[in-house]
Amino acid sequence: MKTIIAACSQNLSGNCASVQTALRTLLAAPWPSQRDLRSWLQLLSVLQWVLSFLLLGIVSLLLLIYLVFTSFWPISALYLAWIIFDWDTPEKGGRRLPCLRRWPVWKHFRDYFPVKLVKTHDLSPSHNYIIGSHPHGILCVGAFCNFITGSTGFSEMFPGIRPFLTTLAGNFRLPVFREYLMSGGLCPVTRRAIGYLLSQNGTGNAVAIVIGGAAESLSCRPGITTLILKNRKGFVRMALQHGAYLVPSFSFGENDLFRQVVFEEGSWMRSIQQRFQKMMGFAPCVFYGRGLTSVQSRGFLPYARPITTVVGEPVMVPKIEDPSHETVDMYHEMYVRSLLKLFNENKTKYGLSESDELHIL
């Protein structure tokens, strides 16, 4: 009996010693610094944004379809009724939620890269504007951060101006995702939606359009700045029809966020991408970024590269309900000249060399 008690006492003493040793080791280990915590928060903010844009719509659609075959089918039925009732809202200015634009997570999102907004000229609230956003890049990080979130101070720099960002109309057909997009101030890149903001929503509206679109994303690569703009003139015609001033903007560093496998013109992979783009409205790019665990690993998160979005000088545009082709061409040329001036005056300030040129196709 004494032998058993002694063995138990020795075992308990050993366990206590092990616990004490573990506690000492834990206390001796370095705790995460404030810098580490900030880095983790920034990484998580970017992760939730990427997952939202890539998966939220598809996952929500599949979930609602699944619920149809369960006892929770009324949820799907009610949401379908809501979408039918609310179908035209994206085309009529959406449903912006200021609280979402001020969400603290966007400050961590901004600081991850970081993203900076630079103002060169004032925008009067007595006019409406079409802001051309260049380049497209892979996920339009600069345009989203500056025109949808309030983290870079757009409202403070341009008081009285309400920014909107346009995206593919098909995104507003996806359940739940459409609510997420509208709450931030996104609207479909359609004539009806843009026309509503420029004619029936008062003045002080700035509609940002990523003019190069999906076609431009196919040419996105670090060190090369190519814009699809030469034959993109619909935005100029709309500006003339509504008397909206044209404002060029350029996000330096946008093309450095991902690495893309670029297929040469004429190759069979390039032709597949272009056909997919014509059918679906977006291009299936083959790209990669950093992984979640380390910068050295590969994944779908963007690299932390600084992005500086410079908003240029407005091009004053008269209101002409039915502008001629010559008039559209003239103001398109004025816009291109203003964009080239903006690029050349700022390229050496934000990471490019004096010899870098802007290629417009």
Coordinates of C-alpha atoms in Angstrom, one line a residue:
M1 CA 0.0 0.0 0.0
K2 CA 2.8 2.4 1.0
T3 CA 4.5 1.5 -2.3
I4 CA 1.3 2.5 -4.3
I5 CA 0.9 5.8 -2.4
A6 CA 4.5 6.7 -2.9
A7 CA 4.2 5.9 -6.6
C8 CA 1.1 8.1 -6.9
S9 CA 2.8 10.9 -5.0
Q10 CA 5.8 10.7 -7.3
N11 CA 3.5 10.7 -10.4
L12 CA 1.5 13.8 -9.1
S13 CA 4.8 15.6 -8.4
G14 CA 6.0 14.8 -11.9
N15 CA 2.7 16.1 -13.4
C16 CA 2.9 19.3 -11.4
A17 CA 6.5 19.8 -12.5
S18 CA 5.5 19.2 -16.1
V19 CA 2.7 21.8 -15.8
Q20 CA 5.0 24.3 -14.2
T21 CA 7.6 23.7 -16.9
A22 CA 5.0 24.2 -19.6
L23 CA 3.8 27.4 -18.0
R24 CA 7.3 28.7 -17.7
T25 CA 7.9 27.9 -21.4
L26 CA 4.6 29.6 -22.4
L27 CA 5.4 32.8 -20.4
A28 CA 8.9 32.8 -21.7
A29 CA 7.7 32.7 -25.3
P30 CA 7.6 36.1 -27.1
W31 CA 4.0 37.4 -27.3
P32 CA 2.8 38.9 -30.7
S33 CA 3.8 42.5 -31.0
Q34 CA 1.3 45.2 -32.1
R35 CA 3.0 45.2 -35.5
D36 CA 2.3 41.4 -35.8
L37 CA -1.3 41.9 -34.8
R38 CA -1.8 44.7 -37.3
S39 CA -0.3 42.5 -40.0
W40 CA -2.7 39.6 -39.2
L41 CA -5.7 42.0 -39.2
Q42 CA -4.6 43.4 -42.6
L43 CA -4.2 39.9 -44.0
L44 CA -7.6 38.8 -42.7
S45 CA -9.3 41.9 -44.1
V46 CA -7.9 41.2 -47.6
L47 CA -8.8 37.5 -47.3
Q48 CA -12.4 38.3 -46.5
W49 CA -12.6 40.7 -49.5
V50 CA -11.1 38.2 -51.9
L51 CA -13.4 35.4 -50.7
S52 CA -16.4 37.7 -50.9
F53 CA -15.8 38.6 -54.5
L54 CA -14.9 35.1 -55.6
L55 CA -17.3 32.9 -53.6
L56 CA -20.1 34.9 -51.9
G57 CA -22.4 34.9 -54.9
I58 CA -21.8 31.3 -56.0
V59 CA -22.0 29.9 -52.5
S60 CA -25.2 31.8 -51.7
L61 CA -26.8 30.6 -55.0
L62 CA -26.0 27.0 -54.3
L63 CA -27.2 27.3 -50.7
L64 CA -30.6 28.7 -51.8
I65 CA -30.9 25.9 -54.3
Y66 CA -30.1 23.3 -51.7
L67 CA -32.7 24.8 -49.3
V68 CA -35.4 24.3 -51.9
F69 CA -35.2 20.6 -51.3
T70 CA -35.4 20.8 -47.5
S71 CA -37.9 21.9 -44.9
F72 CA -36.4 25.4 -45.1
W73 CA -37.6 26.0 -48.7
P74 CA -39.7 29.1 -47.6
I75 CA -36.4 30.9 -47.2
S76 CA -35.5 30.4 -50.8
A77 CA -39.1 31.3 -51.9
L78 CA -39.1 34.5 -49.9
Y79 CA -35.7 35.6 -51.2
L80 CA -36.8 34.9 -54.8
A81 CA -39.9 37.0 -54.2
W82 CA -37.7 39.8 -52.8
I83 CA -35.3 39.7 -55.8
I84 CA -38.3 39.9 -58.2
F85 CA -39.7 42.9 -56.3
D86 CA -36.2 44.5 -56.0
W87 CA -35.0 43.7 -59.5
D88 CA -34.6 47.2 -60.8
T89 CA -32.9 48.7 -57.7
P90 CA -29.4 48.2 -59.0
E91 CA -30.3 50.2 -62.1
K92 CA -31.7 53.0 -60.0
G93 CA -28.8 54.0 -57.8
G94 CA -28.6 50.9 -55.7
R95 CA -29.0 50.9 -51.9
R96 CA -25.9 52.4 -50.4
L97 CA -25.2 51.9 -46.7
P98 CA -22.8 54.5 -45.3
C99 CA -22.0 52.3 -42.2
L100 CA -20.6 49.6 -44.5
R101 CA -18.4 52.2 -46.3
R102 CA -17.0 53.2 -42.8
W103 CA -16.5 49.6 -41.7
P104 CA -13.2 49.6 -39.7
V105 CA -12.0 46.5 -41.7
W106 CA -11.4 48.7 -44.7
K107 CA -8.7 50.7 -42.9
H108 CA -6.8 47.4 -42.4
F109 CA -7.5 46.6 -46.1
R110 CA -6.0 49.9 -47.1
D111 CA -2.9 49.5 -44.9
Y112 CA -2.1 46.0 -46.3
F113 CA -0.9 47.4 -49.6
P114 CA -1.1 50.3 -48.7
V115 CA -3.5 52.3 -50.9
K116 CA -3.3 56.1 -51.2
L117 CA -5.6 58.6 -53.0
V118 CA -4.0 61.7 -54.5
K119 CA -6.1 64.8 -55.5
T120 CA -4.8 67.1 -58.2
H121 CA -7.9 69.3 -58.9
D122 CA -11.2 70.1 -57.2
L123 CA -14.5 68.6 -58.3
S124 CA -17.5 70.9 -57.9
P125 CA -20.7 69.4 -56.4
S126 CA -22.7 71.4 -58.9
H127 CA -21.6 68.9 -61.7
N128 CA -21.8 65.2 -62.3
Y129 CA -18.7 63.3 -63.4
I130 CA -17.6 60.1 -65.1
I131 CA -14.3 59.0 -63.7
G132 CA -12.2 56.8 -65.9
S133 CA -10.4 54.3 -63.8
H134 CA -7.1 52.8 -65.2
P135 CA -5.7 50.2 -65.3
H136 CA -8.1 47.3 -64.7
G137 CA -5.5 44.9 -63.2
I138 CA -6.9 41.6 -61.9
L139 CA -9.3 42.6 -59.2
C140 CA -9.5 46.5 -59.4
V141 CA -8.2 46.9 -55.9
G142 CA -7.4 50.6 -56.2
A143 CA -10.8 51.5 -57.7
F144 CA -12.6 49.5 -55.0
C145 CA -10.6 50.9 -52.1
N146 CA -10.8 54.5 -53.2
F147 CA -14.4 54.8 -54.6
I148 CA -16.3 52.2 -52.5
T149 CA -14.7 52.4 -49.0
G150 CA -14.1 55.6 -47.1
S151 CA -10.7 54.5 -45.9
T152 CA -8.6 56.7 -48.2
G153 CA -10.6 59.9 -47.5
F154 CA -12.4 60.5 -50.8
S155 CA -15.3 62.3 -49.2
E156 CA -13.0 64.6 -47.3
M157 CA -10.9 65.4 -50.4
F158 CA -13.9 65.9 -52.6
P159 CA -16.7 67.3 -50.3
G160 CA -20.2 67.0 -51.8
I161 CA -19.2 64.3 -54.3
R162 CA -20.8 60.8 -54.1
P163 CA -18.6 58.2 -55.7
F164 CA -20.1 55.1 -57.4
L165 CA -18.2 52.2 -59.0
T166 CA -19.6 50.2 -61.9
T167 CA -19.1 46.5 -62.4
L168 CA -20.6 43.6 -64.5
A169 CA -24.4 43.6 -64.5
G170 CA -24.3 39.8 -64.1
N171 CA -23.0 40.2 -60.5
F172 CA -26.3 41.8 -59.5
R173 CA -28.1 38.6 -60.5
L174 CA -26.4 36.6 -57.8
P175 CA -28.3 36.3 -54.5
V176 CA -26.9 38.0 -51.4
F177 CA -23.9 39.2 -53.4
R178 CA -26.0 41.8 -55.1
E179 CA -27.0 43.3 -51.7
Y180 CA -23.3 43.3 -50.7
L181 CA -22.4 45.2 -53.9
M182 CA -25.2 47.8 -53.7
S183 CA -24.5 48.5 -50.0
G184 CA -21.0 49.8 -50.9
G185 CA -22.2 52.0 -53.8
L186 CA -21.6 49.7 -56.8
C187 CA -23.9 49.7 -59.7
P188 CA -24.1 47.8 -63.1
V189 CA -22.0 49.1 -65.9
T190 CA -25.1 49.6 -68.1
R191 CA -26.4 52.7 -69.9
R192 CA -29.6 52.7 -67.8
A193 CA -27.8 52.6 -64.5
I194 CA -25.2 55.2 -65.4
G195 CA -27.8 57.4 -67.0
Y196 CA -29.9 57.3 -63.9
L197 CA -27.0 58.5 -61.7
L198 CA -26.1 61.2 -64.1
S199 CA -29.6 62.5 -64.8
Q200 CA -32.1 61.6 -62.0
N201 CA -29.9 61.5 -58.9
G202 CA -29.2 65.2 -58.6
T203 CA -25.6 66.6 -59.0
G204 CA -22.4 65.7 -57.2
N205 CA -22.4 62.2 -58.5
A206 CA -19.0 60.7 -59.7
V207 CA -19.5 57.4 -61.6
A208 CA -16.2 55.5 -61.8
I209 CA -15.9 53.2 -64.8
V210 CA -13.0 50.7 -65.3
I211 CA -12.9 51.4 -69.0
G212 CA -10.5 48.7 -70.1
G213 CA -12.7 46.0 -68.6
A214 CA -12.1 42.3 -68.9
A215 CA -10.1 42.6 -72.1
E216 CA -7.5 44.7 -70.3
S217 CA -7.1 42.2 -67.5
L218 CA -5.7 39.7 -70.0
S219 CA -2.7 42.0 -70.6
C220 CA -2.1 42.7 -67.0
R221 CA 1.5 42.1 -65.9
P222 CA 4.1 43.9 -63.8
G223 CA 6.3 46.4 -65.6
I224 CA 4.0 46.8 -68.6
T225 CA 1.2 49.3 -68.7
T226 CA -1.2 48.6 -71.6
L227 CA -4.7 50.1 -71.7
I228 CA -7.7 49.1 -73.9
L229 CA -9.0 52.6 -74.7
K230 CA -8.6 53.5 -78.3
N231 CA -12.0 52.2 -79.4
R232 CA -13.8 52.5 -76.0
K233 CA -15.9 55.6 -76.6
G234 CA -19.3 54.8 -75.1
F235 CA -18.4 56.5 -71.8
V236 CA -17.6 59.7 -73.8
R237 CA -21.0 59.6 -75.6
M238 CA -22.8 59.2 -72.3
A239 CA -20.8 62.1 -70.8
L240 CA -21.9 64.3 -73.7
Q241 CA -25.6 63.2 -73.5
H242 CA -25.7 64.1 -69.8
G243 CA -23.2 67.0 -69.6
A244 CA -21.0 65.0 -67.2
Y245 CA -17.4 66.1 -66.9
L246 CA -14.8 63.4 -67.8
V247 CA -12.1 62.8 -65.1
P248 CA -9.1 60.5 -65.7
S249 CA -7.6 58.5 -62.8
F250 CA -4.7 56.2 -62.7
S251 CA -3.8 53.6 -60.1
F252 CA 0.0 53.2 -60.1
G253 CA 1.0 49.8 -58.8
E254 CA -2.3 48.0 -59.7
N255 CA -0.6 45.7 -62.1
D256 CA 2.0 44.6 -59.5
L257 CA -0.5 42.8 -57.2
F258 CA -0.5 39.4 -59.0
R259 CA 1.5 37.4 -61.4
Q260 CA -0.3 36.3 -64.5
V261 CA 0.4 33.7 -67.2
V262 CA -0.1 35.9 -70.3
F263 CA -0.9 33.9 -73.5
E264 CA 0.3 35.5 -76.8
E265 CA -2.2 36.9 -79.3
G266 CA -3.2 34.1 -81.8
S267 CA -2.6 31.2 -79.4
W268 CA -5.4 28.8 -78.7
M269 CA -5.5 29.6 -75.0
R270 CA -5.8 33.3 -75.8
S271 CA -8.7 32.6 -78.2
I272 CA -10.5 30.5 -75.5
Q273 CA -10.1 33.5 -73.0
Q274 CA -11.5 35.9 -75.5
R275 CA -14.5 33.7 -76.4
F276 CA -15.3 33.2 -72.8
Q277 CA -15.0 36.9 -72.2
K278 CA -17.5 37.6 -75.0
M279 CA -20.0 35.1 -73.7
M280 CA -19.7 35.7 -69.9
G281 CA -18.5 39.3 -69.7
F282 CA -15.3 38.5 -67.8
A283 CA -12.0 36.9 -68.8
P284 CA -10.7 33.7 -67.1
C285 CA -7.2 34.8 -66.2
V286 CA -4.5 32.4 -65.0
F287 CA -2.9 34.2 -62.1
Y288 CA -1.4 33.7 -58.7
G289 CA -0.4 35.8 -55.7
R290 CA 0.9 35.1 -52.2
G291 CA -0.4 32.4 -49.9
L292 CA -2.1 32.8 -46.6
T293 CA 0.8 31.4 -44.5
S294 CA 3.8 33.3 -46.0
V295 CA 4.8 35.7 -48.7
Q296 CA 7.0 33.0 -50.3
S297 CA 4.1 30.6 -50.8
R298 CA 1.7 30.9 -53.7
G299 CA -2.0 31.5 -53.4
F300 CA -4.8 33.8 -54.4
L301 CA -4.1 36.7 -52.1
P302 CA -2.6 39.9 -53.7
Y303 CA 1.0 40.8 -52.9
A304 CA 1.5 43.8 -50.6
R305 CA 2.5 46.4 -53.2
P306 CA 1.7 50.1 -52.8
I307 CA -1.1 51.5 -54.9
T308 CA -1.4 55.2 -55.5
T309 CA -4.6 56.4 -57.3
V310 CA -4.2 59.9 -58.8
V311 CA -7.4 61.7 -59.8
G312 CA -6.7 64.1 -62.6
E313 CA -8.1 67.3 -64.0
P314 CA -11.7 67.3 -65.2
V315 CA -12.4 67.6 -69.0
M316 CA -15.3 70.0 -69.3
V317 CA -18.0 68.5 -71.4
P318 CA -21.1 70.2 -72.8
K319 CA -24.6 68.6 -72.8
I320 CA -25.5 67.3 -76.3
E321 CA -28.4 64.9 -76.5
D322 CA -27.4 63.4 -79.8
P323 CA -23.6 64.0 -80.3
S324 CA -22.1 63.3 -83.7
H325 CA -19.2 60.8 -84.2
E326 CA -16.9 63.7 -84.8
T327 CA -17.8 65.3 -81.5
V328 CA -17.4 62.0 -79.6
D329 CA -14.0 61.5 -81.2
M330 CA -12.9 65.0 -80.3
Y331 CA -13.7 64.7 -76.6
H332 CA -12.3 61.1 -76.5
E333 CA -9.0 62.5 -77.8
M334 CA -9.1 65.3 -75.2
Y335 CA -9.7 62.6 -72.5
V336 CA -6.8 60.5 -73.8
R337 CA -4.4 63.6 -73.8
S338 CA -5.5 64.4 -70.2
L339 CA -4.8 60.8 -69.1
L340 CA -1.4 60.7 -70.8
K341 CA -0.5 64.0 -69.1
L342 CA -1.6 62.6 -65.7
F343 CA 0.5 59.5 -66.2
N344 CA 3.6 61.3 -67.4
E345 CA 3.5 63.9 -64.6
N346 CA 3.2 61.3 -61.9
K347 CA 4.9 58.1 -63.0
T348 CA 8.4 58.8 -61.5
K349 CA 6.7 59.8 -58.2
Y350 CA 5.0 56.4 -57.8
G351 CA 7.4 53.7 -58.8
L352 CA 7.9 54.0 -62.5
S353 CA 10.9 55.3 -64.4
E354 CA 11.1 58.2 -66.8
S355 CA 11.4 55.8 -69.8
D356 CA 8.1 54.0 -68.9
E357 CA 5.3 54.6 -71.4
L358 CA 1.6 54.2 -71.4
H359 CA 0.5 51.9 -74.3
I360 CA -3.0 52.5 -75.5
L361 CA -4.7 49.9 -77.7

